[in-house]
CSV table of C-alpha atoms in Angstrom, one decimal:
chain,number,residue,atom,x,y,z
J,280,MET,CA,118.6,-27.5,-0.3
J,281,ASN,CA,118.8,-24.8,-2.9
J,282,LYS,CA,120.1,-25.6,-6.3
J,283,PRO,CA,123.5,-24.0,-7.2
J,284,GLU,CA,123.1,-20.7,-9.0
J,285,LYS,CA,124.1,-20.7,-12.7
J,286,PRO,CA,127.1,-18.5,-13.6
J,287,PRO,CA,126.3,-15.5,-15.8
J,288,GLN,CA,126.2,-16.5,-19.5
J,289,ASP,CA,129.2,-14.2,-20.4
J,290,ASP,CA,131.3,-15.7,-17.6
J,291,VAL,CA,130.9,-19.4,-18.1
J,292,ALA,CA,134.3,-20.9,-17.5
J,293,GLY,CA,133.3,-24.5,-16.7
J,294,PRO,CA,130.8,-26.6,-14.8
J,295,SER,CA,128.8,-25.1,-11.9
J,296,ALA,CA,129.6,-26.0,-8.3
J,297,ARG,CA,128.5,-29.6,-7.6
J,298,HIS,CA,125.2,-30.1,-5.7
J,299,LYS,CA,126.2,-31.1,-2.1
J,300,THR,CA,125.2,-34.7,-1.5
J,301,THR,CA,125.9,-37.4,1.1
J,302,GLN,CA,128.7,-39.7,0.2
J,303,VAL,CA,127.8,-43.4,-0.2
J,304,MET,CA,130.3,-46.3,-0.4
J,305,VAL,CA,129.3,-48.9,-2.9
J,306,GLY,CA,131.9,-51.7,-2.4
J,307,ASN,CA,135.2,-49.9,-3.0
J,308,VAL,CA,133.7,-47.0,-4.9
J,309,ALA,CA,132.7,-43.6,-3.4
J,310,VAL,CA,129.6,-42.0,-4.8
J,311,GLY,CA,128.6,-38.4,-4.0
J,312,GLY,CA,130.0,-36.1,-1.3
J,313,GLY,CA,132.4,-34.5,-3.8
J,314,ALA,CA,133.8,-37.8,-5.2
J,315,PRO,CA,134.4,-38.0,-8.9
J,316,ILE,CA,131.2,-38.7,-10.9
J,317,VAL,CA,131.0,-42.5,-11.3
J,318,VAL,CA,130.3,-44.3,-14.6
J,319,GLN,CA,128.1,-47.4,-14.3
J,320,SER,CA,126.5,-49.8,-16.8
J,321,MET,CA,124.3,-52.9,-16.8
J,322,THR,CA,124.6,-56.4,-18.3
J,323,ASN,CA,122.1,-57.8,-20.7
J,324,THR,CA,123.0,-61.4,-20.2
J,325,ASP,CA,120.8,-63.9,-18.5
J,326,THR,CA,122.3,-63.7,-15.0
J,327,ALA,CA,121.8,-67.5,-14.6
J,328,ASP,CA,124.4,-67.9,-17.3
J,329,ILE,CA,127.3,-67.5,-15.0
J,330,ASP,CA,130.1,-67.7,-17.5
J,331,GLY,CA,128.4,-65.3,-19.9
J,332,THR,CA,127.7,-62.8,-17.2
J,333,ILE,CA,131.2,-62.9,-15.9
J,334,ALA,CA,132.5,-62.3,-19.4
J,335,GLN,CA,130.3,-59.3,-19.9
J,336,VAL,CA,130.9,-57.8,-16.5
J,337,ALA,CA,134.7,-58.2,-17.2
J,338,ALA,CA,134.3,-56.5,-20.6
J,339,LEU,CA,132.3,-53.6,-19.1
J,340,SER,CA,134.8,-53.2,-16.3
J,341,ARG,CA,137.8,-53.3,-18.7
J,342,ALA,CA,136.0,-50.6,-20.8
J,343,GLY,CA,135.9,-48.4,-17.6
J,344,SER,CA,132.5,-49.1,-16.0
J,345,GLU,CA,133.1,-48.5,-12.3
J,346,MET,CA,130.0,-50.3,-11.1
J,347,VAL,CA,128.0,-52.9,-13.0
J,348,ARG,CA,124.3,-53.8,-12.5
J,349,ILE,CA,123.0,-57.3,-13.1
J,350,THR,CA,119.4,-58.5,-13.2
J,351,VAL,CA,118.2,-60.7,-10.3
J,352,ASP,CA,114.8,-61.7,-11.4
J,353,ARG,CA,114.3,-65.4,-10.4
J,354,ASP,CA,115.8,-68.2,-8.2
J,355,GLU,CA,118.4,-69.3,-10.8
J,356,ALA,CA,119.7,-65.7,-11.1
J,357,ALA,CA,119.9,-65.2,-7.4
J,358,ALA,CA,121.7,-68.5,-7.0
J,359,ALA,CA,124.2,-67.5,-9.7
J,360,VAL,CA,125.2,-64.2,-8.1
J,361,PRO,CA,127.8,-65.4,-5.6
J,362,HIS,CA,129.4,-67.6,-8.3
J,363,ILE,CA,129.6,-64.6,-10.6
J,364,ARG,CA,131.2,-62.5,-7.8
J,365,ASP,CA,133.8,-65.2,-7.1
J,366,GLY,CA,134.6,-65.8,-10.8
J,367,LEU,CA,135.3,-62.0,-11.2
J,368,ARG,CA,137.5,-61.9,-8.1
J,369,LYS,CA,139.5,-64.8,-9.5
J,370,ARG,CA,140.2,-62.6,-12.5
J,371,GLY,CA,141.2,-59.8,-10.2
J,372,ILE,CA,138.1,-57.8,-11.0
J,373,THR,CA,136.7,-56.0,-7.9
J,374,THR,CA,134.1,-53.8,-9.7
J,375,PRO,CA,131.1,-53.5,-7.4
J,376,LEU,CA,128.0,-55.5,-8.4
J,377,ILE,CA,124.5,-54.1,-8.1
J,378,GLY,CA,121.5,-56.3,-8.0
J,379,ASP,CA,118.5,-55.1,-10.0
J,380,PHE,CA,115.3,-56.2,-8.2
J,381,HIS,CA,111.7,-55.9,-9.2
J,382,TYR,CA,108.5,-57.5,-7.8
J,383,ILE,CA,110.1,-60.3,-5.7
J,384,GLY,CA,113.4,-58.8,-4.6
J,385,HIS,CA,112.4,-59.3,-0.9
J,386,LYS,CA,111.9,-63.0,-1.4
J,387,LEU,CA,115.0,-63.6,-3.5
J,388,LEU,CA,117.2,-61.8,-1.0
J,389,ALA,CA,115.7,-63.7,1.9
J,390,ASP,CA,115.8,-67.1,0.2
J,391,TYR,CA,119.4,-66.6,-1.1
J,392,PRO,CA,121.5,-65.0,1.7
J,393,ALA,CA,124.7,-65.7,-0.3
J,394,CYS,CA,123.3,-63.5,-3.1
J,395,ALA,CA,122.5,-60.7,-0.5
J,396,GLU,CA,126.0,-60.9,0.8
J,397,ALA,CA,127.7,-61.0,-2.6
J,398,LEU,CA,126.1,-57.9,-4.0
J,399,ASP,CA,127.5,-54.4,-3.2
J,400,LYS,CA,124.2,-52.6,-3.7
J,401,TYR,CA,120.5,-53.4,-4.2
J,402,ARG,CA,118.3,-51.4,-6.7
J,403,ILE,CA,114.7,-51.1,-5.4
J,404,ASN,CA,111.9,-49.8,-7.6
J,405,PRO,CA,109.3,-48.2,-5.4
J,406,GLY,CA,106.7,-48.6,-8.2
J,407,ASN,CA,106.8,-52.4,-8.1
J,408,VAL,CA,108.4,-53.4,-4.8
J,409,GLY,CA,104.9,-54.5,-3.7
J,410,PHE,CA,101.3,-53.5,-4.1
J,411,LYS,CA,98.6,-52.3,-1.7
J,412,ASN,CA,99.1,-53.6,1.8
J,413,LYS,CA,102.2,-55.6,0.8
J,414,ARG,CA,104.2,-52.6,-0.3
J,415,ASP,CA,105.4,-51.4,3.0
J,416,THR,CA,106.3,-54.9,4.4
J,417,GLN,CA,108.2,-56.0,1.2
J,418,PHE,CA,110.1,-52.7,1.1
J,419,ALA,CA,110.9,-53.1,4.8
J,420,ASP,CA,112.1,-56.6,4.2
J,421,ILE,CA,114.7,-55.4,1.6
J,422,ILE,CA,115.8,-52.6,3.8
J,423,GLU,CA,116.2,-54.9,6.7
J,424,ILE,CA,118.4,-57.3,4.7
J,425,ALA,CA,120.4,-54.4,3.4
J,426,ASN,CA,121.0,-53.1,6.9
J,427,LYS,CA,121.9,-56.6,8.1
J,428,ASN,CA,124.5,-57.0,5.3
J,429,ASN,CA,125.7,-53.4,5.5
J,430,LYS,CA,124.8,-52.8,1.8
J,431,ALA,CA,123.9,-49.6,0.0
J,432,VAL,CA,120.6,-49.3,-1.9
J,433,ARG,CA,119.4,-47.3,-4.9
J,434,ILE,CA,115.8,-46.2,-4.7
J,435,GLY,CA,115.0,-45.9,-8.3
J,436,ALA,CA,111.7,-44.5,-9.4
J,437,ASN,CA,110.9,-45.0,-13.1
J,438,TRP,CA,108.4,-43.3,-15.4
J,439,GLY,CA,107.3,-46.7,-16.8
J,440,SER,CA,106.5,-48.3,-13.4
J,441,LEU,CA,105.4,-45.3,-11.4
J,442,ASP,CA,103.5,-45.9,-8.1
J,443,GLN,CA,100.0,-45.7,-9.4
J,444,GLU,CA,98.4,-45.2,-5.9
J,445,LEU,CA,100.6,-42.2,-5.3
J,446,LEU,CA,100.0,-40.8,-8.8
J,447,THR,CA,96.2,-41.2,-8.5
J,448,LYS,CA,96.3,-39.4,-5.1
J,449,LEU,CA,98.3,-36.5,-6.6
J,450,MET,CA,96.1,-36.3,-9.7
J,451,ASP,CA,92.9,-36.2,-7.5
J,452,GLU,CA,94.5,-33.4,-5.4
J,453,ASN,CA,95.4,-31.5,-8.5
J,454,THR,CA,91.9,-31.8,-10.0
J,455,ALA,CA,90.5,-30.2,-6.8
J,456,LEU,CA,92.8,-27.1,-7.2
J,457,PRO,CA,91.3,-23.8,-8.5
J,458,ASN,CA,94.0,-23.8,-11.1
J,459,PRO,CA,95.1,-27.4,-11.8
J,460,ARG,CA,98.6,-28.0,-13.1
J,461,ASP,CA,99.4,-29.8,-16.3
J,462,ALA,CA,99.1,-33.6,-16.0
J,463,ARG,CA,102.8,-34.1,-16.9
J,464,ALA,CA,103.8,-31.7,-14.1
J,465,VAL,CA,101.8,-33.9,-11.7
J,466,MET,CA,103.5,-37.0,-13.0
J,467,ARG,CA,106.9,-35.4,-12.5
J,468,GLU,CA,105.9,-34.5,-8.9
J,469,ALA,CA,104.9,-38.1,-8.4
J,470,MET,CA,108.3,-39.3,-9.5
J,471,VAL,CA,110.1,-37.0,-7.0
J,472,GLN,CA,107.7,-37.9,-4.2
J,473,SER,CA,108.0,-41.6,-4.9
J,474,ALA,CA,111.8,-41.5,-4.4
J,475,LEU,CA,111.8,-39.1,-1.4
J,476,LEU,CA,109.0,-40.9,0.5
J,477,SER,CA,110.7,-44.2,0.0
J,478,ALA,CA,114.0,-42.8,1.2
J,479,ALA,CA,112.3,-41.3,4.3
J,480,ARG,CA,110.7,-44.7,5.0
J,481,ALA,CA,114.1,-46.4,4.7
J,482,GLN,CA,115.6,-44.0,7.2
J,483,GLU,CA,112.7,-44.8,9.6
J,484,LEU,CA,113.7,-48.4,9.2
J,485,GLY,CA,117.3,-47.6,10.3
J,486,MET,CA,119.0,-47.0,7.0
J,487,PRO,CA,121.3,-43.9,7.1
J,488,LYS,CA,121.6,-41.4,4.3
J,489,ASN,CA,125.1,-42.6,3.6
J,490,LYS,CA,123.7,-45.9,2.4
J,491,MET,CA,121.2,-44.5,-0.1
J,492,ILE,CA,121.3,-43.3,-3.7
J,493,LEU,CA,118.2,-41.9,-5.4
J,494,SER,CA,117.1,-41.8,-9.1
J,495,ALA,CA,114.0,-40.7,-10.9
J,496,LYS,CA,114.4,-41.8,-14.5
J,497,VAL,CA,112.1,-40.8,-17.4
J,498,SER,CA,112.5,-41.1,-21.2
J,499,ALA,CA,111.8,-37.5,-22.3
J,500,VAL,CA,114.7,-35.1,-22.1
J,501,GLN,CA,112.8,-32.0,-20.7
J,502,ASP,CA,110.9,-34.1,-18.2
J,503,LEU,CA,114.2,-35.7,-17.0
J,504,ILE,CA,115.8,-32.3,-16.5
J,505,ALA,CA,112.7,-31.0,-14.6
J,506,VAL,CA,112.5,-34.0,-12.3
J,507,TYR,CA,116.1,-34.1,-11.3
J,508,GLU,CA,116.2,-30.3,-10.7
J,509,VAL,CA,113.4,-30.7,-8.2
J,510,LEU,CA,114.9,-33.8,-6.6
J,511,ALA,CA,118.2,-32.1,-6.1
J,512,GLU,CA,116.5,-29.0,-4.7
J,513,ARG,CA,114.6,-31.0,-2.1
J,514,SER,CA,117.3,-33.3,-0.9
J,515,ASP,CA,121.0,-34.0,-0.3
J,516,TYR,CA,120.9,-37.7,-1.1
J,517,ALA,CA,123.5,-39.0,-3.6
J,518,ILE,CA,121.9,-39.0,-7.1
J,519,HIS,CA,122.1,-41.4,-10.0
J,520,LEU,CA,121.4,-39.9,-13.5
J,521,GLY,CA,120.1,-41.7,-16.5
J,522,LEU,CA,117.6,-41.2,-19.3
J,523,THR,CA,115.7,-44.4,-19.3
J,524,GLU,CA,114.9,-46.1,-22.6
J,525,ALA,CA,117.1,-43.6,-24.4
J,526,GLY,CA,117.0,-45.6,-27.6
J,527,MET,CA,119.5,-47.0,-30.2
J,528,GLY,CA,122.5,-45.5,-31.9
J,529,SER,CA,122.8,-41.7,-32.4
J,530,LYS,CA,119.3,-41.0,-31.1
J,531,GLY,CA,120.1,-42.6,-27.7
J,532,ILE,CA,123.5,-40.9,-27.5
J,533,VAL,CA,122.2,-37.5,-28.4
J,534,ALA,CA,119.2,-37.7,-26.1
J,535,SER,CA,121.2,-38.9,-23.1
J,536,SER,CA,124.0,-36.4,-23.7
J,537,ALA,CA,121.5,-33.5,-24.0
J,538,ALA,CA,119.7,-34.4,-20.8
J,539,LEU,CA,122.6,-35.4,-18.7
J,540,GLY,CA,124.9,-32.6,-20.0
J,541,ILE,CA,122.5,-29.9,-18.7
J,542,LEU,CA,122.1,-31.6,-15.3
J,543,LEU,CA,125.8,-32.1,-14.9
J,544,GLN,CA,126.5,-28.5,-15.9
J,545,GLU,CA,124.1,-27.5,-13.1
J,546,GLY,CA,126.1,-29.5,-10.6
J,547,ILE,CA,123.5,-32.3,-10.3
J,548,GLY,CA,124.5,-36.0,-10.5
J,549,ASP,CA,127.0,-38.3,-8.7
J,550,THR,CA,126.9,-41.3,-10.9
J,551,ILE,CA,125.6,-41.8,-14.5
J,552,ARG,CA,124.6,-44.5,-16.9
J,553,ILE,CA,123.9,-44.1,-20.6
J,554,SER,CA,121.1,-46.6,-21.3
J,555,LEU,CA,121.6,-47.4,-25.0
J,556,THR,CA,119.7,-50.1,-26.9
J,557,PRO,CA,122.6,-52.1,-28.5
J,558,GLU,CA,122.5,-52.9,-32.2
J,559,PRO,CA,121.8,-56.6,-32.9
J,560,GLY,CA,125.1,-58.3,-31.9
J,561,GLY,CA,126.4,-54.9,-30.9
J,562,ASP,CA,129.0,-54.1,-28.2
J,563,ARG,CA,127.5,-53.4,-24.8
J,564,THR,CA,130.6,-51.4,-23.8
J,565,LEU,CA,129.5,-48.6,-26.1
J,566,GLU,CA,127.4,-47.1,-23.3
J,567,VAL,CA,130.5,-47.0,-21.1
J,568,GLN,CA,132.5,-45.2,-23.8
J,569,VAL,CA,129.7,-42.6,-24.3
J,570,ALA,CA,129.4,-41.9,-20.6
J,571,GLN,CA,133.2,-41.4,-20.3
J,572,GLU,CA,133.3,-39.2,-23.3
J,573,LEU,CA,130.4,-37.1,-22.0
J,574,LEU,CA,132.2,-36.5,-18.7
J,575,GLN,CA,135.6,-35.9,-20.3
J,576,THR,CA,134.4,-33.5,-23.0
J,577,MET,CA,132.5,-31.5,-20.2
J,578,GLY,CA,135.7,-31.3,-18.1
J,579,PHE,CA,134.5,-33.4,-15.2
J,580,ARG,CA,136.9,-36.3,-15.5
J,581,THR,CA,139.8,-37.6,-17.7
J,582,PHE,CA,139.6,-41.2,-18.9
J,583,VAL,CA,141.5,-41.7,-22.2
J,584,PRO,CA,143.7,-39.5,-24.4
J,585,LEU,CA,141.8,-37.3,-26.7
J,586,VAL,CA,142.2,-37.5,-30.5
J,587,ALA,CA,141.2,-34.3,-32.3
J,588,ALA,CA,140.5,-34.7,-36.0
J,589,CYS,CA,139.1,-32.4,-38.7
J,590,PRO,CA,135.8,-33.3,-40.3
J,591,GLY,CA,137.1,-33.3,-43.8
J,592,CYS,CA,136.0,-31.2,-46.7
J,593,GLY,CA,136.8,-30.6,-50.4
J,594,ARG,CA,140.4,-29.9,-49.5
J,595,THR,CA,140.8,-33.3,-48.0
J,596,THR,CA,139.8,-35.8,-50.6
J,597,SER,CA,142.3,-38.4,-49.2
J,598,THR,CA,140.9,-40.7,-46.6
J,599,THR,CA,144.4,-41.0,-45.0
J,600,PHE,CA,143.6,-38.7,-42.1
J,601,GLN,CA,140.3,-40.4,-41.4
J,602,GLU,CA,141.9,-43.8,-41.3
J,603,LEU,CA,144.8,-42.6,-39.2
J,604,ALA,CA,142.5,-40.8,-36.7
J,605,ARG,CA,140.4,-44.0,-36.3
J,606,SER,CA,143.5,-46.2,-36.0
J,607,ILE,CA,145.0,-44.0,-33.3
J,608,GLN,CA,141.7,-43.6,-31.4
J,609,ASP,CA,141.0,-47.4,-31.5
J,610,PHE,CA,144.6,-48.2,-30.5
J,611,ILE,CA,144.5,-45.9,-27.5
J,612,ARG,CA,141.1,-47.2,-26.2
J,613,GLU,CA,142.2,-50.8,-26.6
J,614,GLU,CA,145.5,-50.2,-24.8
J,615,MET,CA,144.2,-47.9,-22.0
J,616,PRO,CA,143.4,-50.7,-19.5
J,617,GLY,CA,147.0,-51.7,-19.5
J,618,TRP,CA,148.4,-48.2,-19.8
J,619,LYS,CA,146.6,-47.1,-16.6
J,620,THR,CA,149.4,-48.8,-14.6
J,621,GLN,CA,152.2,-48.7,-17.2
J,622,TYR,CA,151.8,-45.1,-18.1
J,623,PRO,CA,150.3,-43.1,-15.2
J,624,GLY,CA,148.9,-39.8,-16.5
J,625,VAL,CA,148.6,-40.9,-20.1
J,626,GLU,CA,144.8,-40.2,-20.1
J,627,ALA,CA,145.7,-36.4,-20.3
J,628,LEU,CA,147.4,-36.9,-23.6
J,629,ASN,CA,146.1,-34.9,-26.6
J,630,VAL,CA,146.7,-36.1,-30.2
J,631,ALA,CA,145.7,-34.2,-33.4
J,632,VAL,CA,145.2,-35.8,-36.8
J,633,MET,CA,144.4,-33.0,-39.3
J,634,GLY,CA,143.8,-33.2,-43.0
J,635,CYS,CA,145.2,-30.0,-44.6
J,636,ILE,CA,147.2,-26.8,-44.1
J,637,VAL,CA,144.2,-24.6,-43.2
J,638,ASN,CA,143.9,-25.6,-39.5
J,639,GLY,CA,146.2,-28.5,-39.5
J,640,PRO,CA,149.5,-26.9,-38.2
J,641,GLY,CA,147.7,-24.7,-35.7
J,642,GLU,CA,145.6,-27.6,-34.2
J,643,SER,CA,148.7,-29.8,-34.2
J,644,LYS,CA,150.6,-27.2,-32.2
J,645,HIS,CA,147.9,-27.1,-29.6
J,646,ALA,CA,148.1,-30.9,-29.1
J,647,ASN,CA,150.9,-32.8,-27.3
J,648,ILE,CA,151.6,-34.5,-30.6
J,649,GLY,CA,149.9,-33.8,-33.9
J,650,ILE,CA,150.2,-34.3,-37.6
J,651,SER,CA,149.0,-32.1,-40.5
J,652,LEU,CA,148.5,-34.5,-43.4
J,653,PRO,CA,148.6,-33.2,-47.0
J,654,GLY,CA,145.3,-32.2,-48.5
J,655,THR,CA,144.2,-32.0,-52.1
J,656,GLY,CA,146.9,-30.4,-54.2
J,657,GLU,CA,149.4,-30.0,-51.3
J,658,ALA,CA,152.9,-31.4,-51.4
J,659,PRO,CA,153.0,-35.0,-50.1
J,660,ALA,CA,154.6,-33.9,-46.9
J,661,ALA,CA,153.2,-34.1,-43.3
J,662,PRO,CA,154.7,-32.0,-40.6
J,663,VAL,CA,154.6,-33.4,-37.1
J,664,PHE,CA,154.4,-31.1,-34.1
J,665,VAL,CA,155.5,-32.2,-30.6
J,666,ASP,CA,154.6,-30.0,-27.6
J,667,GLY,CA,153.9,-27.0,-29.8
J,668,LYS,CA,157.1,-27.2,-31.9
J,669,LYS,CA,157.9,-28.6,-35.3
J,670,PHE,CA,159.5,-32.0,-34.8
J,671,ARG,CA,159.7,-33.8,-38.1
J,672,THR,CA,158.3,-34.0,-41.6
J,673,LEU,CA,157.0,-37.3,-42.7
J,674,ARG,CA,156.9,-38.3,-46.4
J,675,GLY,CA,156.1,-41.3,-48.5
J,676,PRO,CA,153.6,-44.1,-48.4
J,677,SER,CA,154.2,-45.0,-44.7
J,678,ILE,CA,153.2,-41.6,-43.2
J,679,ALA,CA,150.4,-43.2,-41.2
J,680,ALA,CA,152.5,-46.0,-39.7
J,681,ASP,CA,155.4,-43.6,-39.0
J,682,PHE,CA,153.1,-41.2,-37.1
J,683,LYS,CA,151.6,-44.0,-35.1
J,684,ALA,CA,155.1,-45.1,-34.1
J,685,LEU,CA,155.9,-41.6,-33.0
J,686,VAL,CA,152.8,-41.5,-30.8
J,687,ILE,CA,153.8,-44.7,-29.1
J,688,ASP,CA,157.3,-43.4,-28.6
J,689,TYR,CA,156.0,-40.1,-27.2
J,690,ILE,CA,153.8,-42.0,-24.7
J,691,ASP,CA,156.7,-44.1,-23.6
J,692,GLN,CA,159.1,-41.2,-23.2
J,693,ARG,CA,156.6,-38.9,-21.5
J,694,TYR,CA,154.7,-41.4,-19.3
J,695,GLY,CA,156.8,-44.5,-19.1
J,696,ALA,CA,158.9,-45.7,-16.1
J,697,ASN,CA,161.9,-43.8,-17.3
J,698,ALA,CA,160.0,-40.7,-18.3
J,699,LYS,CA,162.1,-38.0,-19.8
J,700,ALA,CA,161.7,-34.3,-20.3
J,701,PRO,CA,159.5,-33.2,-23.2
J,702,VAL,CA,160.6,-34.6,-26.5
J,703,THR,CA,163.1,-32.4,-28.2
J,704,ALA,CA,162.0,-30.9,-31.5
J,705,ALA,CA,164.1,-31.5,-34.6
J,706,GLU,CA,163.8,-31.6,-38.3
């Protein structure tokens, strides 16, 4: 299937048309086939620790992860899976669970049928599902169990565990060419072929396309883009995007956003994960937040109200606007899980917290509700704008608290059960 054409550079109005893929149901979540791009994440708990894993899945789900992958690497982990599923259901959490299998997945799924039943999807790595003459039989065993339980699978090739027999074969063929390609290009081709050949084998074993999601993850941005462009061009399977081993902190966020942003703009990708290395003792939900913000800033989905804030400069020596922007943003994200039902549509809200008169009033007018705080040398007054009109001027030491109260009041009036017309401007 041909990749969607890119719009002319002087006529870019938004993301390109989505690559057409086959829709897959993973539990209660639709992936591909025009469904919204799905955010997923992965726990880093020991799956055998039932309570700890339940707590982390619950936290990831509350943060907005629409599917969560858990490691199933040994007997104790496989035995724990149905208890984790049941514990989550008791909390009212129905987020689909994905089992991450390597090396002995076929054995664990066969030995623990309750695990096979409790999971919503199995992740298979074609590079380590089995070796030599065992590869086909162990892969077939997993597909047979998935078919029996009516479960979806993700066939996930990975740069770090690439099928060495396939790679050697392609390298030998490349060496024999009159004009051999670069070795990295051959490795990218091996990644694509590994995923597609495995998918074709799964179909031969009776698994339909609407039960399969493919991925081909690498750790270098340009390689990732190249691999997924070819994968999308050659197939119409649903596609999972992710930059593997992206790294920690800003490096991981920037690298993942750069790679996935380009692919998403090209219409490629049905579900994404931002694979961040957490800081020691850090919050695992950060990867969910980054994935949501990437999709929202690119215009694919809306998850939480946006808070626009100026970066600050010599005109804004006060930290008030910084503290207020952080306070509002944290408050919104913390409250969003409850607001989803209490305030339908609140995710479309735009708030502006600006630091001086240069861009403050203009930016505030563009937001649903915004404030222009006094900068260096300005009068200690902060005009508030609601739906593009001057609403009130705040003064005194409680400006931040007063504005936060106005935001809460606006949300209740606009999105609450007794929602009114737009708030009337007044001095």
